[in-house]
Amino acid sequence: MDLAIKAPPAAAIITTSAHTPLRRCQDSLPQPPLVWVQGPIVVGAGPSGLAAAACLKEKGIDSLVLERSSCLAPLWQLKMYDRLSLHLPRQFCELPLFPFPASYPDYPTKQQFVAYLESYAAKFGINPMYNHTVVCAEFDERLMLWRVRTTQATGMMEDDVEYVSQWLVVATGENSEAVLPMIDGLEEFRGSVIHTSAYKSGSKFAGKTVLVVGCGNSGMEVCLDLCNHNGYPHIVVHILPREMLGQPTFRLAMWLLKWLPIHIVDRILLLVARAILGDTSQFGLKRPSLGPLELKSLSGKTPILDIGTLAKIKSGDIKVRPAIRRIAGQQVKFVDGRSEQFDAIVLATGYKSNVPCWLKVPHVRELCSVWPGLGNESTLVLACVMMACDPSPWKSRKGKGHHEQERETSLMGS
């Protein structure tokens, strides 16, 4: 919708007068300076944050984009491994109003995608405020304004600032913080342990026996990168070929969903996958009871799109192991009773949103836990905009709320 930017109402004039005290985030801390923002505040300079800012700019609306890191798209630039490429065709990944260059392949590389995002920001004149971490954001119902408190990366109190605006867009995504699993003895492992957010390439592990724990798309690709160095992934997920019937699997699934219910589409995908990949259970790859799309819808878990890892598993270059029972020294004991020694462990256990830690609105934790299939980002972007206009959707428990409607139309996440 178009946002009519206007000056704050008289009742919302920023003041510290004793007659109109303002409730702030973390009242016990020294109060930072207040800055009025004429347009919306966008938290996050990743793809969604850039897209939101660009669409606003196209309507003649300037926004303030806050980013805690020192660059745009920090997940892509700072935390992704070198060999990464998009797992979906580029047409499903381009941002509004600006297509990928025609010279790009169907599945752009990490470097190409980052270059595209930088060109996107330049085209729309988006200049995020880097090294600004949002520590608290809340809606002041008395003033009908959003209050967003930030701190510089240094953490010095004199660098804290509180921004005030009528609108807030949360675009920090669902991959803000690394998820570290609880494994008995992991802290005492005598080899190296890293999360995939710190993994760049397999060259560091040449000649080493490596255990990859948790294999989604990242884990499978890391295994492929490590296959010449004896990687041992533990896999209990859906695997689909990246292309089916001459079409990208994602494109085929989206087309089928226009005509068929999700459980029927799942059956079709699994039948074609079995015809192409064969029976993966003989390699220790057990399929969950739910189909890949339904699993994504209900739990947020993304199905694996195979790019060559399965062939390495079939050849024995990558070995599959069951769940870990415990770790002792460099020995890893599995639930099937087997025990093996490893030089390093790579945790491909994913990420989680940090939004509940700083967004102080009713039911935000409940939303992030109850509706994982929506993707935390898409839920909160819409919810925050709605609440700035009318907080009632967050408070009402009657009838079909906005979040229920969103859930019906979102199957594959963002």
mmCIF file of C-alpha atoms in Angstrom:
data_model
loop_
_atom_site.group_PDB
_atom_site.id
_atom_site.type_symbol
_atom_site.label_atom_id
_atom_site.label_comp_id
_atom_site.label_asym_id
_atom_site.label_seq_id
_atom_site.Cartn_x
_atom_site.Cartn_y
_atom_site.Cartn_z
ATOM 1 C CA MET A 1 0.000 0.000 0.000
ATOM 2 C CA ASP A 2 1.102 3.616 -0.489
ATOM 3 C CA LEU A 3 2.276 5.325 2.666
ATOM 4 C CA ALA A 4 1.504 9.024 3.010
ATOM 5 C CA ILE A 5 4.506 10.443 4.832
ATOM 6 C CA LYS A 6 3.623 13.331 7.116
ATOM 7 C CA ALA A 7 5.022 15.149 10.097
ATOM 8 C CA PRO A 8 4.365 13.576 13.493
ATOM 9 C CA PRO A 9 1.153 14.665 15.212
ATOM 10 C CA ALA A 10 1.447 17.285 17.917
ATOM 11 C CA ALA A 11 0.978 14.666 20.616
ATOM 12 C CA ALA A 12 4.042 12.819 19.316
ATOM 13 C CA ILE A 13 6.568 15.642 19.478
ATOM 14 C CA ILE A 14 9.753 14.202 20.961
ATOM 15 C CA THR A 15 10.364 15.640 24.375
ATOM 16 C CA THR A 16 11.832 14.691 27.718
ATOM 17 C CA SER A 17 9.665 17.094 29.635
ATOM 18 C CA ALA A 18 8.363 15.907 32.987
ATOM 19 C CA HIS A 19 4.854 16.617 31.702
ATOM 20 C CA THR A 20 5.096 14.042 28.922
ATOM 21 C CA PRO A 21 7.563 11.342 29.999
ATOM 22 C CA LEU A 22 8.353 8.766 27.331
ATOM 23 C CA ARG A 23 8.543 5.062 28.076
ATOM 24 C CA ARG A 24 11.720 3.717 26.505
ATOM 25 C CA CYS A 25 13.352 0.367 25.870
ATOM 26 C CA GLN A 26 15.503 -0.556 28.880
ATOM 27 C CA ASP A 27 14.532 2.438 31.037
ATOM 28 C CA SER A 28 17.244 1.647 33.562
ATOM 29 C CA LEU A 29 20.017 2.465 31.054
ATOM 30 C CA PRO A 30 21.286 5.988 30.240
ATOM 31 C CA GLN A 31 18.987 7.534 27.644
ATOM 32 C CA PRO A 32 20.397 7.930 24.112
ATOM 33 C CA PRO A 33 19.603 10.828 21.781
ATOM 34 C CA LEU A 34 16.299 10.654 19.889
ATOM 35 C CA VAL A 35 16.147 10.902 16.103
ATOM 36 C CA TRP A 36 12.868 11.347 14.227
ATOM 37 C CA VAL A 37 12.716 9.350 10.976
ATOM 38 C CA GLN A 38 10.329 10.801 8.391
ATOM 39 C CA GLY A 39 9.831 7.516 6.549
ATOM 40 C CA PRO A 40 9.787 3.847 7.586
ATOM 41 C CA ILE A 41 12.628 2.192 9.484
ATOM 42 C CA VAL A 42 13.846 -1.005 7.793
ATOM 43 C CA VAL A 43 15.843 -3.376 10.011
ATOM 44 C CA GLY A 44 18.203 -5.520 7.939
ATOM 45 C CA ALA A 45 20.136 -4.860 4.717
ATOM 46 C CA GLY A 46 19.787 -8.339 3.260
ATOM 47 C CA PRO A 47 17.763 -9.113 0.113
ATOM 48 C CA SER A 48 14.383 -8.484 1.799
ATOM 49 C CA GLY A 49 15.476 -5.245 3.417
ATOM 50 C CA LEU A 50 16.896 -3.952 0.132
ATOM 51 C CA ALA A 51 13.711 -4.958 -1.689
ATOM 52 C CA ALA A 52 11.519 -3.165 0.852
ATOM 53 C CA ALA A 53 13.629 -0.005 0.644
ATOM 54 C CA ALA A 54 13.645 -0.099 -3.171
ATOM 55 C CA CYS A 55 9.867 -0.494 -3.435
ATOM 56 C CA LEU A 56 9.385 2.403 -1.035
ATOM 57 C CA LYS A 57 11.868 4.523 -3.005
ATOM 58 C CA GLU A 58 9.986 3.722 -6.218
ATOM 59 C CA LYS A 59 6.902 5.291 -4.560
ATOM 60 C CA GLY A 60 8.898 8.375 -3.627
ATOM 61 C CA ILE A 61 9.304 7.312 0.011
ATOM 62 C CA ASP A 62 12.726 7.380 1.634
ATOM 63 C CA SER A 63 13.486 4.922 4.413
ATOM 64 C CA LEU A 64 16.206 4.396 7.002
ATOM 65 C CA VAL A 65 17.883 0.990 6.633
ATOM 66 C CA LEU A 66 19.715 -0.258 9.733
ATOM 67 C CA GLU A 67 22.277 -3.069 9.448
ATOM 68 C CA ARG A 68 24.296 -4.536 12.317
ATOM 69 C CA SER A 69 27.160 -5.726 10.093
ATOM 70 C CA SER A 70 29.661 -3.737 8.041
ATOM 71 C CA CYS A 71 28.197 -4.657 4.628
ATOM 72 C CA LEU A 72 24.928 -5.410 2.896
ATOM 73 C CA ALA A 73 23.749 -9.022 2.730
ATOM 74 C CA PRO A 74 26.166 -10.085 5.504
ATOM 75 C CA LEU A 75 24.854 -13.653 5.550
ATOM 76 C CA TRP A 76 25.955 -14.041 1.942
ATOM 77 C CA GLN A 77 29.175 -12.085 2.189
ATOM 78 C CA LEU A 78 30.472 -13.157 5.589
ATOM 79 C CA LYS A 79 28.906 -16.507 6.509
ATOM 80 C CA MET A 80 28.500 -18.531 3.310
ATOM 81 C CA TYR A 81 31.035 -20.983 1.884
ATOM 82 C CA ASP A 82 32.882 -20.199 -1.332
ATOM 83 C CA ARG A 83 31.284 -22.801 -3.624
ATOM 84 C CA LEU A 84 27.704 -21.765 -2.833
ATOM 85 C CA SER A 85 25.290 -21.035 -5.655
ATOM 86 C CA LEU A 86 21.552 -20.414 -5.595
ATOM 87 C CA HIS A 87 19.574 -23.637 -5.270
ATOM 88 C CA LEU A 88 16.540 -22.153 -7.028
ATOM 89 C CA PRO A 89 16.394 -20.797 -10.585
ATOM 90 C CA ARG A 90 17.276 -17.106 -10.716
ATOM 91 C CA GLN A 91 13.748 -16.079 -11.764
ATOM 92 C CA PHE A 92 12.539 -17.058 -8.264
ATOM 93 C CA CYS A 93 15.335 -15.150 -6.523
ATOM 94 C CA GLU A 94 15.462 -11.784 -8.275
ATOM 95 C CA LEU A 95 14.333 -8.722 -6.346
ATOM 96 C CA PRO A 96 11.468 -6.425 -7.426
ATOM 97 C CA LEU A 97 11.986 -3.956 -10.273
ATOM 98 C CA PHE A 98 15.451 -5.236 -11.228
ATOM 99 C CA PRO A 99 16.066 -8.548 -13.031
ATOM 100 C CA PHE A 100 19.317 -10.484 -12.977
ATOM 101 C CA PRO A 101 21.741 -9.719 -15.850
ATOM 102 C CA ALA A 102 20.929 -11.848 -18.889
ATOM 103 C CA SER A 103 24.488 -13.180 -18.829
ATOM 104 C CA TYR A 104 23.965 -14.860 -15.450
ATOM 105 C CA PRO A 105 23.495 -18.656 -15.365
ATOM 106 C CA ASP A 106 20.241 -20.251 -14.197
ATOM 107 C CA TYR A 107 21.813 -20.794 -10.755
ATOM 108 C CA PRO A 108 24.034 -17.755 -10.002
ATOM 109 C CA THR A 109 27.084 -18.199 -7.796
ATOM 110 C CA LYS A 110 27.491 -16.557 -4.410
ATOM 111 C CA GLN A 111 29.802 -13.946 -5.945
ATOM 112 C CA GLN A 112 27.331 -13.164 -8.730
ATOM 113 C CA PHE A 113 24.431 -12.843 -6.305
ATOM 114 C CA VAL A 114 26.373 -10.445 -4.062
ATOM 115 C CA ALA A 115 27.349 -8.358 -7.119
ATOM 116 C CA TYR A 116 23.669 -8.280 -8.125
ATOM 117 C CA LEU A 117 22.632 -7.061 -4.650
ATOM 118 C CA GLU A 118 25.298 -4.341 -4.699
ATOM 119 C CA SER A 119 24.079 -3.182 -8.120
ATOM 120 C CA TYR A 120 20.519 -3.240 -6.796
ATOM 121 C CA ALA A 121 21.388 -1.001 -3.851
ATOM 122 C CA ALA A 122 23.269 1.399 -6.132
ATOM 123 C CA LYS A 123 20.418 1.591 -8.654
ATOM 124 C CA PHE A 124 17.880 2.630 -6.015
ATOM 125 C CA GLY A 125 20.246 4.773 -3.967
ATOM 126 C CA ILE A 126 19.977 2.611 -0.862
ATOM 127 C CA ASN A 127 22.660 3.534 1.674
ATOM 128 C CA PRO A 128 22.226 1.461 4.854
ATOM 129 C CA MET A 129 23.571 2.647 8.187
ATOM 130 C CA TYR A 130 26.108 -0.098 8.892
ATOM 131 C CA ASN A 131 27.348 -1.279 12.290
ATOM 132 C CA HIS A 132 24.032 -0.298 13.904
ATOM 133 C CA THR A 133 22.640 -3.168 15.971
ATOM 134 C CA VAL A 134 18.984 -2.920 17.014
ATOM 135 C CA VAL A 135 18.787 -3.870 20.680
ATOM 136 C CA CYS A 136 15.134 -3.006 21.247
ATOM 137 C CA ALA A 137 12.126 -2.032 19.143
ATOM 138 C CA GLU A 138 8.660 -1.435 20.533
ATOM 139 C CA PHE A 139 5.432 0.288 19.573
ATOM 140 C CA ASP A 140 4.483 3.156 21.857
ATOM 141 C CA GLU A 141 0.691 2.962 21.921
ATOM 142 C CA ARG A 142 0.344 6.337 23.613
ATOM 143 C CA LEU A 143 2.266 8.129 20.879
ATOM 144 C CA MET A 144 1.355 5.640 18.113
ATOM 145 C CA LEU A 145 5.015 5.501 17.079
ATOM 146 C CA TRP A 146 7.756 2.899 16.789
ATOM 147 C CA ARG A 147 10.813 3.383 19.007
ATOM 148 C CA VAL A 148 13.935 1.590 17.758
ATOM 149 C CA ARG A 149 17.032 1.664 19.922
ATOM 150 C CA THR A 150 20.406 0.888 18.343
ATOM 151 C CA THR A 151 23.980 0.580 19.510
ATOM 152 C CA GLN A 152 27.187 0.875 17.527
ATOM 153 C CA ALA A 153 29.233 -2.267 16.952
ATOM 154 C CA THR A 154 31.671 -1.018 19.608
ATOM 155 C CA GLY A 155 28.952 -1.335 22.241
ATOM 156 C CA MET A 156 29.823 2.053 23.735
ATOM 157 C CA MET A 157 26.822 3.699 25.392
ATOM 158 C CA GLU A 158 27.664 7.123 23.950
ATOM 159 C CA ASP A 159 27.110 5.604 20.506
ATOM 160 C CA ASP A 160 23.534 4.517 21.277
ATOM 161 C CA VAL A 161 20.728 6.179 19.321
ATOM 162 C CA GLU A 162 16.947 5.788 19.489
ATOM 163 C CA TYR A 163 15.086 6.246 16.213
ATOM 164 C CA VAL A 164 11.387 7.104 16.168
ATOM 165 C CA SER A 165 9.047 6.488 13.224
ATOM 166 C CA GLN A 166 5.465 5.731 12.291
ATOM 167 C CA TRP A 167 6.462 2.550 10.452
ATOM 168 C CA LEU A 168 8.771 -0.405 11.072
ATOM 169 C CA VAL A 169 9.752 -3.142 8.613
ATOM 170 C CA VAL A 170 11.529 -6.168 10.094
ATOM 171 C CA ALA A 171 13.699 -7.740 7.380
ATOM 172 C CA THR A 172 16.349 -9.580 9.358
ATOM 173 C CA GLY A 173 15.342 -12.985 8.031
ATOM 174 C CA GLU A 174 15.281 -16.331 9.791
ATOM 175 C CA ASN A 175 19.039 -16.957 9.546
ATOM 176 C CA SER A 176 20.439 -14.413 11.976
ATOM 177 C CA GLU A 177 22.085 -16.642 14.571
ATOM 178 C CA ALA A 178 23.818 -20.001 14.250
ATOM 179 C CA VAL A 179 22.040 -22.954 15.872
ATOM 180 C CA LEU A 180 24.426 -25.073 17.951
ATOM 181 C CA PRO A 181 23.168 -28.562 18.830
ATOM 182 C CA MET A 182 23.249 -30.131 22.278
ATOM 183 C CA ILE A 183 25.505 -33.169 21.846
ATOM 184 C CA ASP A 184 26.855 -34.999 24.854
ATOM 185 C CA GLY A 185 30.627 -34.423 25.018
ATOM 186 C CA LEU A 186 30.838 -31.901 22.166
ATOM 187 C CA GLU A 187 32.588 -29.324 24.364
ATOM 188 C CA GLU A 188 35.301 -31.859 25.141
ATOM 189 C CA PHE A 189 35.987 -32.863 21.530
ATOM 190 C CA ARG A 190 39.754 -32.679 21.000
ATOM 191 C CA GLY A 191 39.620 -31.802 17.304
ATOM 192 C CA SER A 192 38.323 -28.625 15.681
ATOM 193 C CA VAL A 193 34.618 -27.797 15.743
ATOM 194 C CA ILE A 194 33.133 -25.134 13.467
ATOM 195 C CA HIS A 195 29.665 -24.119 12.327
ATOM 196 C CA THR A 196 29.027 -23.828 8.598
ATOM 197 C CA SER A 197 28.825 -20.041 9.091
ATOM 198 C CA ALA A 198 32.626 -20.180 9.546
ATOM 199 C CA TYR A 199 33.269 -22.783 6.839
ATOM 200 C CA LYS A 200 34.741 -21.473 3.574
ATOM 201 C CA SER A 201 36.237 -24.437 1.695
ATOM 202 C CA GLY A 202 37.467 -27.989 2.176
ATOM 203 C CA SER A 203 41.095 -27.024 1.581
ATOM 204 C CA LYS A 204 41.545 -26.415 5.304
ATOM 205 C CA PHE A 205 40.574 -30.041 5.977
ATOM 206 C CA ALA A 206 42.727 -31.760 3.346
ATOM 207 C CA GLY A 207 43.705 -35.232 4.544
ATOM 208 C CA LYS A 208 41.493 -35.025 7.633
ATOM 209 C CA THR A 209 38.553 -37.198 8.608
ATOM 210 C CA VAL A 210 35.588 -34.861 9.030
ATOM 211 C CA LEU A 211 32.141 -35.486 10.467
ATOM 212 C CA VAL A 212 29.371 -33.239 9.150
ATOM 213 C CA VAL A 213 26.464 -33.087 11.584
ATOM 214 C CA GLY A 214 23.072 -32.169 10.193
ATOM 215 C CA CYS A 215 22.574 -32.127 6.450
ATOM 216 C CA GLY A 216 20.204 -29.720 4.876
ATOM 217 C CA ASN A 217 21.218 -28.137 1.594
ATOM 218 C CA SER A 218 24.249 -26.530 3.233
ATOM 219 C CA GLY A 219 25.363 -29.751 4.877
ATOM 220 C CA MET A 220 25.012 -31.708 1.650
ATOM 221 C CA GLU A 221 27.041 -29.119 -0.264
ATOM 222 C CA VAL A 222 29.712 -29.025 2.432
ATOM 223 C CA CYS A 223 29.887 -32.824 2.216
ATOM 224 C CA LEU A 224 30.391 -32.561 -1.521
ATOM 225 C CA ASP A 225 33.192 -30.065 -0.867
ATOM 226 C CA LEU A 226 34.762 -32.462 1.654
ATOM 227 C CA CYS A 227 34.192 -35.732 -0.188
ATOM 228 C CA ASN A 228 37.859 -36.074 -1.112
ATOM 229 C CA HIS A 229 38.689 -35.735 2.603
ATOM 230 C CA ASN A 230 36.405 -38.447 4.025
ATOM 231 C CA GLY A 231 33.390 -36.458 5.165
ATOM 232 C CA TYR A 232 30.786 -38.423 7.140
ATOM 233 C CA PRO A 233 27.363 -36.731 7.009
ATOM 234 C CA HIS A 234 24.380 -37.697 9.137
ATOM 235 C CA ILE A 235 21.260 -37.281 7.007
ATOM 236 C CA VAL A 236 17.583 -37.707 7.904
ATOM 237 C CA VAL A 237 15.820 -35.448 5.361
ATOM 238 C CA HIS A 238 14.069 -35.398 1.986
ATOM 239 C CA ILE A 239 16.292 -35.412 -1.101
ATOM 240 C CA LEU A 240 14.934 -34.267 -4.455
ATOM 241 C CA PRO A 241 16.788 -33.907 -7.767
ATOM 242 C CA ARG A 242 17.358 -30.246 -8.623
ATOM 243 C CA GLU A 243 15.605 -30.800 -11.956
ATOM 244 C CA MET A 244 12.651 -33.037 -12.855
ATOM 245 C CA LEU A 245 11.175 -33.738 -16.292
ATOM 246 C CA GLY A 246 13.464 -31.152 -17.844
ATOM 247 C CA GLN A 247 12.334 -28.410 -15.447
ATOM 248 C CA PRO A 248 13.791 -27.048 -12.187
ATOM 249 C CA THR A 249 12.060 -28.942 -9.371
ATOM 250 C CA PHE A 250 10.948 -25.738 -7.635
ATOM 251 C CA ARG A 251 9.354 -24.383 -10.832
ATOM 252 C CA LEU A 252 7.546 -27.691 -11.405
ATOM 253 C CA ALA A 253 6.284 -27.759 -7.802
ATOM 254 C CA MET A 254 4.974 -24.180 -8.002
ATOM 255 C CA TRP A 255 3.162 -24.955 -11.266
ATOM 256 C CA LEU A 256 1.554 -28.104 -9.847
ATOM 257 C CA LEU A 257 0.411 -26.242 -6.727
ATOM 258 C CA LYS A 258 -1.739 -23.994 -8.916
ATOM 259 C CA TRP A 259 -3.921 -26.977 -9.748
ATOM 260 C CA LEU A 260 -3.442 -29.640 -7.082
ATOM 261 C CA PRO A 261 -3.497 -29.834 -3.250
ATOM 262 C CA ILE A 262 -0.146 -29.979 -1.511
ATOM 263 C CA HIS A 263 -0.319 -33.669 -0.522
ATOM 264 C CA ILE A 264 -0.934 -34.700 -4.145
ATOM 265 C CA VAL A 265 1.995 -32.568 -5.338
ATOM 266 C CA ASP A 266 4.160 -34.202 -2.677
ATOM 267 C CA ARG A 267 3.249 -37.659 -3.967
ATOM 268 C CA ILE A 268 4.118 -36.674 -7.534
ATOM 269 C CA LEU A 269 7.470 -35.207 -6.486
ATOM 270 C CA LEU A 270 8.366 -38.290 -4.447
ATOM 271 C CA LEU A 271 7.421 -40.691 -7.253
ATOM 272 C CA VAL A 272 9.537 -38.794 -9.780
ATOM 273 C CA ALA A 273 12.370 -38.459 -7.252
ATOM 274 C CA ARG A 274 12.376 -42.212 -6.626
ATOM 275 C CA ALA A 275 12.414 -42.896 -10.363
ATOM 276 C CA ILE A 276 15.424 -40.594 -10.797
ATOM 277 C CA LEU A 277 17.348 -41.209 -7.565
ATOM 278 C CA GLY A 278 16.277 -44.741 -6.722
ATOM 279 C CA ASP A 279 15.660 -46.077 -3.211
ATOM 280 C CA THR A 280 17.831 -43.842 -1.005
ATOM 281 C CA SER A 281 17.056 -45.799 2.180
ATOM 282 C CA GLN A 282 19.664 -48.412 1.238
ATOM 283 C CA PHE A 283 22.291 -45.699 1.724
ATOM 284 C CA GLY A 284 20.954 -44.707 5.145
ATOM 285 C CA LEU A 285 18.874 -41.805 3.825
ATOM 286 C CA LYS A 286 15.484 -42.269 5.489
ATOM 287 C CA ARG A 287 12.589 -40.147 4.297
ATOM 288 C CA PRO A 288 10.301 -38.473 6.867
ATOM 289 C CA SER A 289 6.648 -39.489 6.926
ATOM 290 C CA LEU A 290 5.554 -36.086 5.567
ATOM 291 C CA GLY A 291 6.148 -35.022 1.968
ATOM 292 C CA PRO A 292 8.738 -32.294 1.235
ATOM 293 C CA LEU A 293 6.298 -29.420 0.666
ATOM 294 C CA GLU A 294 4.088 -30.327 3.625
ATOM 295 C CA LEU A 295 7.175 -30.681 5.819
ATOM 296 C CA LYS A 296 8.305 -27.203 4.748
ATOM 297 C CA SER A 297 4.857 -25.770 5.383
ATOM 298 C CA LEU A 298 4.506 -27.219 8.888
ATOM 299 C CA SER A 299 8.069 -27.137 10.229
ATOM 300 C CA GLY A 300 10.018 -24.728 8.027
ATOM 301 C CA LYS A 301 12.496 -27.479 7.028
ATOM 302 C CA THR A 302 13.601 -27.061 3.427
ATOM 303 C CA PRO A 303 13.888 -30.167 1.208
ATOM 304 C CA ILE A 304 17.328 -30.928 -0.209
ATOM 305 C CA LEU A 305 17.867 -30.315 -3.903
ATOM 306 C CA ASP A 306 20.627 -32.699 -4.923
ATOM 307 C CA ILE A 307 23.509 -31.192 -6.927
ATOM 308 C CA GLY A 308 25.763 -34.244 -7.010
ATOM 309 C CA THR A 309 26.151 -35.304 -3.383
ATOM 310 C CA LEU A 310 23.999 -38.408 -3.750
ATOM 311 C CA ALA A 311 26.315 -39.791 -6.435
ATOM 312 C CA LYS A 312 29.232 -39.406 -4.002
ATOM 313 C CA ILE A 313 27.217 -41.227 -1.326
ATOM 314 C CA LYS A 314 26.427 -44.076 -3.712
ATOM 315 C CA SER A 315 30.099 -44.374 -4.676
ATOM 316 C CA GLY A 316 31.162 -44.456 -1.024
ATOM 317 C CA ASP A 317 33.172 -41.208 -1.172
ATOM 318 C CA ILE A 318 30.737 -39.775 1.374
ATOM 319 C CA LYS A 319 29.603 -42.132 4.126
ATOM 320 C CA VAL A 320 26.326 -41.828 5.986
ATOM 321 C CA ARG A 321 26.148 -42.288 9.742
ATOM 322 C CA PRO A 322 23.163 -42.329 12.136
ATOM 323 C CA ALA A 323 22.619 -39.894 14.995
ATOM 324 C CA ILE A 324 25.367 -39.259 17.539
ATOM 325 C CA ARG A 325 25.002 -40.778 20.997
ATOM 326 C CA ARG A 326 27.986 -39.049 22.624
ATOM 327 C CA ILE A 327 31.520 -37.787 22.027
ATOM 328 C CA ALA A 328 34.572 -38.787 24.064
ATOM 329 C CA GLY A 329 37.865 -37.161 23.121
ATOM 330 C CA GLN A 330 38.054 -37.621 19.357
ATOM 331 C CA GLN A 331 35.851 -40.706 19.413
ATOM 332 C CA VAL A 332 32.274 -40.277 18.244
ATOM 333 C CA LYS A 333 29.803 -42.949 19.336
ATOM 334 C CA PHE A 334 26.670 -43.379 17.201
ATOM 335 C CA VAL A 335 23.260 -44.711 18.171
ATOM 336 C CA ASP A 336 23.860 -47.928 16.221
ATOM 337 C CA GLY A 337 26.763 -48.787 18.566
ATOM 338 C CA ARG A 338 29.517 -47.899 16.110
ATOM 339 C CA SER A 339 32.445 -45.729 17.302
ATOM 340 C CA GLU A 340 34.837 -43.808 15.026
ATOM 341 C CA GLN A 341 37.588 -41.219 15.378
ATOM 342 C CA PHE A 342 37.448 -37.826 13.641
ATOM 343 C CA ASP A 343 39.831 -34.919 13.211
ATOM 344 C CA ALA A 344 37.133 -32.260 12.886
ATOM 345 C CA ILE A 345 33.399 -31.690 13.175
ATOM 346 C CA VAL A 346 31.420 -29.314 10.955
ATOM 347 C CA LEU A 347 28.036 -28.317 12.384
ATOM 348 C CA ALA A 348 25.606 -27.869 9.501
ATOM 349 C CA THR A 349 22.766 -27.310 11.954
ATOM 350 C CA GLY A 350 21.323 -24.149 10.481
ATOM 351 C CA TYR A 351 20.289 -20.786 11.829
ATOM 352 C CA LYS A 352 17.479 -19.122 13.746
ATOM 353 C CA SER A 353 15.896 -15.694 13.933
ATOM 354 C CA ASN A 354 16.944 -13.280 16.673
ATOM 355 C CA VAL A 355 13.822 -11.132 16.290
ATOM 356 C CA PRO A 356 12.178 -12.281 19.573
ATOM 357 C CA CYS A 357 15.206 -10.957 21.462
ATOM 358 C CA TRP A 358 14.688 -7.327 20.458
ATOM 359 C CA LEU A 359 11.197 -6.880 18.983
ATOM 360 C CA LYS A 360 9.029 -6.099 21.994
ATOM 361 C CA VAL A 361 5.501 -6.746 20.738
ATOM 362 C CA PRO A 362 2.829 -9.125 22.042
ATOM 363 C CA HIS A 363 3.092 -12.762 20.987
ATOM 364 C CA VAL A 364 6.247 -12.358 18.853
ATOM 365 C CA ARG A 365 7.856 -15.456 20.379
ATOM 366 C CA GLU A 366 4.622 -17.357 19.932
ATOM 367 C CA LEU A 367 4.481 -16.385 16.254
ATOM 368 C CA CYS A 368 8.069 -17.483 15.614
ATOM 369 C CA SER A 369 7.481 -20.872 17.228
ATOM 370 C CA VAL A 370 3.929 -21.635 16.086
ATOM 371 C CA TRP A 371 4.270 -20.566 12.438
ATOM 372 C CA PRO A 372 7.771 -21.708 11.384
ATOM 373 C CA GLY A 373 6.566 -22.615 7.934
ATOM 374 C CA LEU A 374 5.849 -18.972 7.171
ATOM 375 C CA GLY A 375 9.449 -17.946 7.696
ATOM 376 C CA ASN A 376 9.907 -15.502 10.576
ATOM 377 C CA GLU A 377 10.788 -12.689 8.213
ATOM 378 C CA SER A 378 7.674 -12.688 6.047
ATOM 379 C CA THR A 379 5.396 -12.902 9.102
ATOM 380 C CA LEU A 380 7.001 -10.052 10.963
ATOM 381 C CA VAL A 381 7.375 -7.700 8.013
ATOM 382 C CA LEU A 382 3.610 -7.789 7.451
ATOM 383 C CA ALA A 383 2.703 -7.878 11.119
ATOM 384 C CA CYS A 384 4.813 -4.856 12.004
ATOM 385 C CA VAL A 385 3.361 -2.742 9.223
ATOM 386 C CA MET A 386 -0.167 -3.756 10.211
ATOM 387 C CA MET A 387 0.426 -3.025 13.854
ATOM 388 C CA ALA A 388 1.675 0.495 13.153
ATOM 389 C CA CYS A 389 -1.714 1.174 11.592
ATOM 390 C CA ASP A 390 -3.800 -0.952 13.919
ATOM 391 C CA PRO A 391 -2.368 -2.957 16.855
ATOM 392 C CA SER A 392 -5.571 -4.976 17.229
ATOM 393 C CA PRO A 393 -4.526 -7.929 15.009
ATOM 394 C CA TRP A 394 -1.811 -8.713 17.548
ATOM 395 C CA LYS A 395 -4.253 -8.664 20.432
ATOM 396 C CA SER A 396 -7.347 -10.299 18.968
ATOM 397 C CA ARG A 397 -7.844 -14.025 19.494
ATOM 398 C CA LYS A 398 -11.235 -14.207 17.757
ATOM 399 C CA GLY A 399 -12.008 -15.170 14.205
ATOM 400 C CA LYS A 400 -9.492 -15.675 11.405
ATOM 401 C CA GLY A 401 -6.562 -13.322 12.027
ATOM 402 C CA HIS A 402 -4.017 -11.996 9.550
ATOM 403 C CA HIS A 403 -1.500 -14.695 10.442
ATOM 404 C CA GLU A 404 -3.920 -17.516 9.685
ATOM 405 C CA GLN A 405 -4.628 -16.012 6.260
ATOM 406 C CA GLU A 406 -0.906 -15.670 5.544
ATOM 407 C CA ARG A 407 -0.330 -19.301 6.511
ATOM 408 C CA GLU A 408 -2.838 -20.499 3.948
ATOM 409 C CA THR A 409 -0.992 -18.749 1.112
ATOM 410 C CA SER A 410 2.610 -19.497 2.118
ATOM 411 C CA LEU A 411 3.963 -22.962 1.397
ATOM 412 C CA MET A 412 7.657 -22.651 0.664
ATOM 413 C CA GLY A 413 8.721 -19.860 3.026
ATOM 414 C CA SER A 414 10.187 -16.608 1.760
#
